[in-house]
GROMACS .gro file of C-alpha atoms in nm:
model
  350
    1UNK     CA    1   0.013  -0.004  -0.009
    2UNK     CA    2   0.098   0.346  -0.073
    3UNK     CA    3   0.217   0.588   0.232
    4UNK     CA    4   0.291   0.935   0.295
    5UNK     CA    5   0.662   0.894   0.211
    6UNK     CA    6   0.565   0.818  -0.146
    7UNK     CA    7   0.347   1.066  -0.229
    8UNK     CA    8   0.483   1.298  -0.441
    9UNK     CA    9   0.648   1.597  -0.350
   10UNK     CA   10   0.465   1.957  -0.410
   11UNK     CA   11   0.836   2.098  -0.503
   12UNK     CA   12   1.143   1.992  -0.604
   13UNK     CA   13   1.453   2.193  -0.624
   14UNK     CA   14   1.797   2.036  -0.765
   15UNK     CA   15   2.005   2.367  -0.743
   16UNK     CA   16   1.871   2.530  -1.114
   17UNK     CA   17   1.532   2.467  -1.167
   18UNK     CA   18   1.231   2.436  -0.975
   19UNK     CA   19   0.996   2.116  -1.017
   20UNK     CA   20   0.662   2.165  -0.968
   21UNK     CA   21   0.396   1.906  -0.889
   22UNK     CA   22   0.103   2.016  -1.166
   23UNK     CA   23  -0.176   1.982  -0.957
   24UNK     CA   24  -0.416   2.052  -1.246
   25UNK     CA   25  -0.348   1.705  -1.352
   26UNK     CA   26  -0.392   1.513  -1.054
   27UNK     CA   27  -0.497   1.256  -1.003
   28UNK     CA   28  -0.453   1.109  -1.317
   29UNK     CA   29  -0.115   1.202  -1.377
   30UNK     CA   30   0.173   1.298  -1.153
   31UNK     CA   31   0.318   1.556  -1.437
   32UNK     CA   32   0.621   1.809  -1.319
   33UNK     CA   33   0.669   2.139  -1.460
   34UNK     CA   34   1.009   2.272  -1.507
   35UNK     CA   35   1.006   2.644  -1.356
   36UNK     CA   36   1.362   2.804  -1.469
   37UNK     CA   37   1.233   3.211  -1.427
   38UNK     CA   38   0.993   3.391  -1.224
   39UNK     CA   39   0.737   3.411  -1.510
   40UNK     CA   40   0.692   3.038  -1.453
   41UNK     CA   41   0.676   3.016  -1.076
   42UNK     CA   42   0.402   3.313  -1.126
   43UNK     CA   43   0.219   3.169  -1.418
   44UNK     CA   44   0.199   2.819  -1.196
   45UNK     CA   45   0.066   3.001  -0.904
   46UNK     CA   46  -0.202   3.180  -1.076
   47UNK     CA   47  -0.311   2.857  -1.277
   48UNK     CA   48  -0.336   2.655  -0.927
   49UNK     CA   49  -0.080   2.419  -1.051
   50UNK     CA   50   0.103   2.486  -0.716
   51UNK     CA   51  -0.189   2.554  -0.458
   52UNK     CA   52  -0.232   2.558  -0.106
   53UNK     CA   53  -0.086   2.844   0.129
   54UNK     CA   54   0.263   2.707   0.222
   55UNK     CA   55   0.315   2.561  -0.100
   56UNK     CA   56   0.249   2.862  -0.295
   57UNK     CA   57   0.495   3.040   0.002
   58UNK     CA   58   0.776   2.795  -0.094
   59UNK     CA   59   0.741   2.837  -0.487
   60UNK     CA   60   0.716   3.164  -0.452
   61UNK     CA   61   1.044   3.223  -0.251
   62UNK     CA   62   1.225   3.004  -0.530
   63UNK     CA   63   1.060   3.201  -0.767
   64UNK     CA   64   1.209   3.533  -0.602
   65UNK     CA   65   1.564   3.347  -0.638
   66UNK     CA   66   1.485   3.233  -1.016
   67UNK     CA   67   1.401   3.612  -1.083
   68UNK     CA   68   1.736   3.802  -0.911
   69UNK     CA   69   2.000   3.541  -1.009
   70UNK     CA   70   1.938   3.716  -1.374
   71UNK     CA   71   1.982   4.059  -1.219
   72UNK     CA   72   2.284   4.159  -1.393
   73UNK     CA   73   2.411   4.500  -1.212
   74UNK     CA   74   2.708   4.519  -0.948
   75UNK     CA   75   2.519   4.810  -0.772
   76UNK     CA   76   2.343   4.651  -0.454
   77UNK     CA   77   2.056   4.966  -0.450
   78UNK     CA   78   2.011   4.858  -0.802
   79UNK     CA   79   1.950   4.509  -0.728
   80UNK     CA   80   1.753   4.602  -0.438
   81UNK     CA   81   1.487   4.798  -0.637
   82UNK     CA   82   1.487   4.516  -0.900
   83UNK     CA   83   1.447   4.250  -0.638
   84UNK     CA   84   1.100   4.467  -0.498
   85UNK     CA   85   0.981   4.491  -0.821
   86UNK     CA   86   1.009   4.120  -0.873
   87UNK     CA   87   0.891   4.042  -0.522
   88UNK     CA   88   0.557   4.256  -0.618
   89UNK     CA   89   0.490   4.031  -0.917
   90UNK     CA   90   0.491   3.724  -0.716
   91UNK     CA   91   0.280   3.875  -0.471
   92UNK     CA   92  -0.021   4.001  -0.722
   93UNK     CA   93  -0.037   3.668  -0.844
   94UNK     CA   94  -0.259   3.580  -0.522
   95UNK     CA   95  -0.325   3.835  -0.287
   96UNK     CA   96  -0.512   3.628   0.020
   97UNK     CA   97  -0.298   3.377   0.065
   98UNK     CA   98  -0.075   3.571   0.312
   99UNK     CA   99   0.212   3.291   0.325
  100UNK     CA  100   0.330   3.401  -0.021
  101UNK     CA  101   0.396   3.774   0.066
  102UNK     CA  102   0.540   3.624   0.379
  103UNK     CA  103   0.804   3.430   0.219
  104UNK     CA  104   0.927   3.688  -0.059
  105UNK     CA  105   0.935   3.961   0.230
  106UNK     CA  106   1.141   3.759   0.451
  107UNK     CA  107   1.401   3.680   0.174
  108UNK     CA  108   1.401   4.083   0.058
  109UNK     CA  109   1.464   4.189   0.462
  110UNK     CA  110   1.720   3.909   0.494
  111UNK     CA  111   1.918   3.991   0.184
  112UNK     CA  112   1.909   4.421   0.307
  113UNK     CA  113   2.225   4.282   0.504
  114UNK     CA  114   2.398   4.188   0.214
  115UNK     CA  115   2.719   4.367   0.138
  116UNK     CA  116   2.732   4.270  -0.248
  117UNK     CA  117   2.494   4.156  -0.568
  118UNK     CA  118   2.660   3.828  -0.552
  119UNK     CA  119   2.589   3.790  -0.102
  120UNK     CA  120   2.205   3.900  -0.171
  121UNK     CA  121   2.140   3.617  -0.402
  122UNK     CA  122   2.265   3.376  -0.198
  123UNK     CA  123   2.127   3.456   0.081
  124UNK     CA  124   1.784   3.487  -0.128
  125UNK     CA  125   1.822   3.094  -0.205
  126UNK     CA  126   1.975   2.990   0.125
  127UNK     CA  127   1.702   3.123   0.268
  128UNK     CA  128   1.457   2.967   0.065
  129UNK     CA  129   1.594   2.640   0.106
  130UNK     CA  130   1.561   2.681   0.502
  131UNK     CA  131   1.193   2.734   0.443
  132UNK     CA  132   1.170   2.450   0.259
  133UNK     CA  133   1.316   2.241   0.506
  134UNK     CA  134   1.135   2.423   0.802
  135UNK     CA  135   0.781   2.367   0.651
  136UNK     CA  136   0.778   1.958   0.739
  137UNK     CA  137   0.889   2.026   1.078
  138UNK     CA  138   0.636   2.315   1.092
  139UNK     CA  139   0.359   2.049   0.943
  140UNK     CA  140   0.447   1.762   1.175
  141UNK     CA  141   0.403   2.024   1.498
  142UNK     CA  142   0.059   2.102   1.380
  143UNK     CA  143  -0.056   1.765   1.318
  144UNK     CA  144   0.070   1.623   1.647
  145UNK     CA  145  -0.042   1.946   1.825
  146UNK     CA  146  -0.426   1.865   1.629
  147UNK     CA  147  -0.396   1.478   1.715
  148UNK     CA  148  -0.419   1.580   2.108
  149UNK     CA  149  -0.798   1.723   1.977
  150UNK     CA  150  -0.882   1.329   1.803
  151UNK     CA  151  -0.907   0.995   1.896
  152UNK     CA  152  -0.856   0.656   1.775
  153UNK     CA  153  -1.144   0.553   1.573
  154UNK     CA  154  -1.245   0.953   1.515
  155UNK     CA  155  -1.410   1.060   1.161
  156UNK     CA  156  -1.311   1.402   1.044
  157UNK     CA  157  -1.432   1.600   0.778
  158UNK     CA  158  -1.180   1.825   0.551
  159UNK     CA  159  -1.247   2.095   0.298
  160UNK     CA  160  -1.045   2.150  -0.009
  161UNK     CA  161  -0.698   2.026   0.060
  162UNK     CA  162  -0.441   2.123   0.323
  163UNK     CA  163  -0.274   1.819   0.291
  164UNK     CA  164   0.100   1.718   0.179
  165UNK     CA  165   0.070   1.853  -0.163
  166UNK     CA  166  -0.035   2.186  -0.070
  167UNK     CA  167   0.291   2.183   0.184
  168UNK     CA  168   0.643   2.032   0.173
  169UNK     CA  169   0.515   1.747   0.355
  170UNK     CA  170   0.253   1.609   0.587
  171UNK     CA  171  -0.025   1.953   0.501
  172UNK     CA  172  -0.199   2.126   0.777
  173UNK     CA  173  -0.582   1.990   0.818
  174UNK     CA  174  -0.468   1.648   0.736
  175UNK     CA  175  -0.148   1.648   0.914
  176UNK     CA  176  -0.343   1.487   1.242
  177UNK     CA  177  -0.485   1.220   0.998
  178UNK     CA  178  -0.135   1.108   0.821
  179UNK     CA  179   0.023   1.103   1.161
  180UNK     CA  180  -0.275   0.906   1.332
  181UNK     CA  181  -0.213   0.633   1.027
  182UNK     CA  182   0.142   0.632   1.148
  183UNK     CA  183   0.052   0.544   1.474
  184UNK     CA  184  -0.187   0.298   1.345
  185UNK     CA  185  -0.487   0.410   1.463
  186UNK     CA  186  -0.844   0.351   1.264
  187UNK     CA  187  -0.917   0.705   1.146
  188UNK     CA  188  -1.137   0.807   0.864
  189UNK     CA  189  -1.245   1.074   0.662
  190UNK     CA  190  -1.497   1.257   0.466
  191UNK     CA  191  -1.379   1.491   0.189
  192UNK     CA  192  -1.588   1.775   0.009
  193UNK     CA  193  -1.571   1.776  -0.344
  194UNK     CA  194  -1.485   2.181  -0.335
  195UNK     CA  195  -1.635   2.353  -0.655
  196UNK     CA  196  -1.531   2.511  -0.847
  197UNK     CA  197  -1.185   2.315  -0.919
  198UNK     CA  198  -1.264   1.993  -0.704
  199UNK     CA  199  -0.946   2.030  -0.488
  200UNK     CA  200  -1.122   1.764  -0.248
  201UNK     CA  201  -1.246   1.541  -0.518
  202UNK     CA  202  -0.929   1.564  -0.722
  203UNK     CA  203  -0.652   1.592  -0.450
  204UNK     CA  204  -0.789   1.500  -0.108
  205UNK     CA  205  -0.936   1.216  -0.188
  206UNK     CA  206  -0.638   1.092  -0.417
  207UNK     CA  207  -0.403   1.166  -0.133
  208UNK     CA  208  -0.554   1.029   0.153
  209UNK     CA  209  -0.622   0.696  -0.036
  210UNK     CA  210  -0.264   0.676  -0.148
  211UNK     CA  211  -0.211   0.669   0.258
  212UNK     CA  212  -0.418   0.445   0.311
  213UNK     CA  213  -0.687   0.607   0.492
  214UNK     CA  214  -1.066   0.562   0.427
  215UNK     CA  215  -1.211   0.874   0.258
  216UNK     CA  216  -1.558   0.930   0.152
  217UNK     CA  217  -1.620   1.173  -0.095
  218UNK     CA  218  -1.955   1.415  -0.097
  219UNK     CA  219  -2.033   1.690  -0.276
  220UNK     CA  220  -2.081   2.064  -0.114
  221UNK     CA  221  -2.420   2.092  -0.074
  222UNK     CA  222  -2.455   1.735   0.095
  223UNK     CA  223  -2.222   1.888   0.410
  224UNK     CA  224  -2.596   1.932   0.614
  225UNK     CA  225  -2.719   1.586   0.526
  226UNK     CA  226  -2.388   1.446   0.630
  227UNK     CA  227  -2.382   1.597   0.995
  228UNK     CA  228  -2.738   1.528   1.060
  229UNK     CA  229  -2.699   1.175   0.959
  230UNK     CA  230  -2.357   1.070   0.998
  231UNK     CA  231  -2.075   1.048   1.271
  232UNK     CA  232  -1.845   1.292   1.240
  233UNK     CA  233  -1.626   1.385   1.568
  234UNK     CA  234  -1.427   1.698   1.396
  235UNK     CA  235  -1.420   1.919   1.076
  236UNK     CA  236  -1.066   2.052   1.007
  237UNK     CA  237  -0.978   2.296   0.746
  238UNK     CA  238  -0.658   2.517   0.632
  239UNK     CA  239  -0.628   2.863   0.617
  240UNK     CA  240  -0.469   3.116   0.369
  241UNK     CA  241  -0.514   3.415   0.571
  242UNK     CA  242  -0.563   3.437   0.970
  243UNK     CA  243  -0.657   3.799   1.107
  244UNK     CA  244  -0.549   3.920   1.486
  245UNK     CA  245  -0.883   3.837   1.628
  246UNK     CA  246  -0.900   3.511   1.459
  247UNK     CA  247  -1.128   3.559   1.155
  248UNK     CA  248  -1.006   3.333   0.893
  249UNK     CA  249  -1.017   3.337   0.493
  250UNK     CA  250  -0.993   2.992   0.344
  251UNK     CA  251  -1.116   2.797   0.001
  252UNK     CA  252  -1.483   2.931  -0.064
  253UNK     CA  253  -1.735   2.668   0.108
  254UNK     CA  254  -1.588   2.682   0.432
  255UNK     CA  255  -1.798   2.955   0.594
  256UNK     CA  256  -2.051   2.706   0.527
  257UNK     CA  257  -1.921   2.403   0.672
  258UNK     CA  258  -1.878   2.630   1.012
  259UNK     CA  259  -2.223   2.747   1.033
  260UNK     CA  260  -2.293   2.362   1.020
  261UNK     CA  261  -2.079   2.265   1.229
  262UNK     CA  262  -2.196   2.568   1.481
  263UNK     CA  263  -2.579   2.420   1.460
  264UNK     CA  264  -2.480   2.053   1.548
  265UNK     CA  265  -2.252   2.137   1.778
  266UNK     CA  266  -1.913   1.955   1.611
  267UNK     CA  267  -1.580   2.113   1.694
  268UNK     CA  268  -1.480   2.341   1.382
  269UNK     CA  269  -1.072   2.335   1.378
  270UNK     CA  270  -0.856   2.571   1.159
  271UNK     CA  271  -0.482   2.434   1.103
  272UNK     CA  272  -0.200   2.619   0.989
  273UNK     CA  273   0.111   2.771   1.061
  274UNK     CA  274   0.202   3.083   1.217
  275UNK     CA  275   0.338   3.237   0.860
  276UNK     CA  276  -0.031   3.242   0.728
  277UNK     CA  277  -0.121   3.478   1.078
  278UNK     CA  278  -0.133   3.834   0.957
  279UNK     CA  279  -0.165   4.049   1.258
  280UNK     CA  280  -0.115   4.382   1.059
  281UNK     CA  281  -0.527   4.303   0.974
  282UNK     CA  282  -0.747   4.326   1.265
  283UNK     CA  283  -1.070   4.144   1.150
  284UNK     CA  284  -1.146   3.932   0.847
  285UNK     CA  285  -1.329   4.251   0.667
  286UNK     CA  286  -0.996   4.379   0.576
  287UNK     CA  287  -0.924   4.066   0.383
  288UNK     CA  288  -0.875   4.132   0.031
  289UNK     CA  289  -1.078   3.854  -0.161
  290UNK     CA  290  -0.932   3.705  -0.494
  291UNK     CA  291  -1.199   3.723  -0.775
  292UNK     CA  292  -1.112   3.426  -1.005
  293UNK     CA  293  -1.194   3.353  -1.369
  294UNK     CA  294  -1.575   3.249  -1.445
  295UNK     CA  295  -1.497   2.982  -1.629
  296UNK     CA  296  -1.407   2.789  -1.346
  297UNK     CA  297  -1.783   2.787  -1.282
  298UNK     CA  298  -1.908   2.787  -1.632
  299UNK     CA  299  -1.709   2.473  -1.758
  300UNK     CA  300  -1.603   2.140  -1.601
  301UNK     CA  301  -1.248   2.159  -1.807
  302UNK     CA  302  -1.348   2.198  -2.166
  303UNK     CA  303  -1.708   2.110  -2.126
  304UNK     CA  304  -1.928   2.429  -2.082
  305UNK     CA  305  -2.200   2.330  -1.789
  306UNK     CA  306  -2.339   2.735  -1.825
  307UNK     CA  307  -2.570   2.920  -2.100
  308UNK     CA  308  -2.321   3.198  -2.270
  309UNK     CA  309  -2.293   3.559  -2.137
  310UNK     CA  310  -2.415   3.440  -1.804
  311UNK     CA  311  -2.334   3.663  -1.506
  312UNK     CA  312  -2.088   3.471  -1.233
  313UNK     CA  313  -1.982   3.535  -0.885
  314UNK     CA  314  -1.671   3.303  -0.838
  315UNK     CA  315  -1.440   3.452  -0.526
  316UNK     CA  316  -1.185   3.224  -0.430
  317UNK     CA  317  -1.213   3.268  -0.040
  318UNK     CA  318  -1.472   3.334   0.198
  319UNK     CA  319  -1.394   3.457   0.573
  320UNK     CA  320  -1.521   3.248   0.877
  321UNK     CA  321  -1.573   3.485   1.201
  322UNK     CA  322  -1.397   3.355   1.485
  323UNK     CA  323  -1.679   3.292   1.718
  324UNK     CA  324  -1.777   2.980   1.452
  325UNK     CA  325  -1.422   2.845   1.535
  326UNK     CA  326  -1.372   2.627   1.828
  327UNK     CA  327  -0.980   2.638   1.781
  328UNK     CA  328  -0.669   2.738   1.595
  329UNK     CA  329  -0.401   2.462   1.586
  330UNK     CA  330  -0.045   2.620   1.542
  331UNK     CA  331   0.272   2.434   1.567
  332UNK     CA  332   0.367   2.650   1.830
  333UNK     CA  333   0.039   2.539   2.022
  334UNK     CA  334  -0.353   2.566   2.038
  335UNK     CA  335  -0.561   2.867   2.068
  336UNK     CA  336  -0.941   2.929   2.169
  337UNK     CA  337  -0.939   3.292   2.272
  338UNK     CA  338  -0.760   3.578   2.296
  339UNK     CA  339  -0.602   3.551   1.960
  340UNK     CA  340  -0.430   3.877   1.943
  341UNK     CA  341  -0.260   3.843   2.263
  342UNK     CA  342  -0.150   3.512   2.170
  343UNK     CA  343  -0.070   3.542   1.821
  344UNK     CA  344   0.166   3.859   1.945
  345UNK     CA  345   0.361   3.648   2.179
  346UNK     CA  346   0.415   3.342   1.957
  347UNK     CA  347   0.519   3.595   1.683
  348UNK     CA  348   0.785   3.758   1.932
  349UNK     CA  349   0.921   3.414   2.035
  350UNK     CA  350   1.006   3.321   1.711
   0.00000   0.00000   0.00000
């Protein structure tokens, strides 16, 4: 049986090229894109070929290096100006996911200590690799913390894909499921298909099946029936941005799950690294929500399912207010209240 260790990595860096697992081809094909430029990486982010907040951040870190390595100037200030433009170009690819901006801003800040252009380039790639390696440890810590909220035999509902292929390994929301499997627990999952581009059907169900975790797929509008009629012990989702007060932006459809969980008194957990928390924003009302192409709604692949010219609403994310969240699970620990104070304290400990 396939195990987590055999699930393809979302990103592979070989020193010159960033190989990106094309998640639009899953589950039917395992195909890697060879990204040799910043534009290659940005396009992969926009097209959802790489997706999941942590993986997007890591890809952007490598993408920044792919951009700056070809800067020919020897003047440090000129290099910094061009680097800033490259960073802004990457950040604009997906404005809601804070990990992307966090990663490239971190690399830019660290490169300010460089005394030469060559040193700045070295710092950027060195730190990108460090972020990549650190993400696996972070995800495992998130999973271990989340596991304390579950039990052997638990059934967990998840939405979209916050798994191994959305990170460097383990995932965020799926990390406790993978760790439970490694411990020998009997644990199972329900996965929503996640319209409009089916990350749950194509990716989560595939990933869990690869790891030998029993998974049941359902359409997004079946969740009410599921919670009313089946045993679900917890709902765990990932996040693309968490504000200072704990409001959480995640894949569209998350809010309705939280409302239903509240009605049926089922714990609703958000699992995310500290890099997803944005204390510069107080509430979810301030989050910019990405609006995506209408064709994702009017078409399934190449098949058109809606009339020509129909008006379309296609927000990529919605915001779940903190009062509907039972707990936010990070690598530092689990928080259920006093979000701002806790987030600031954890941030200062970094």
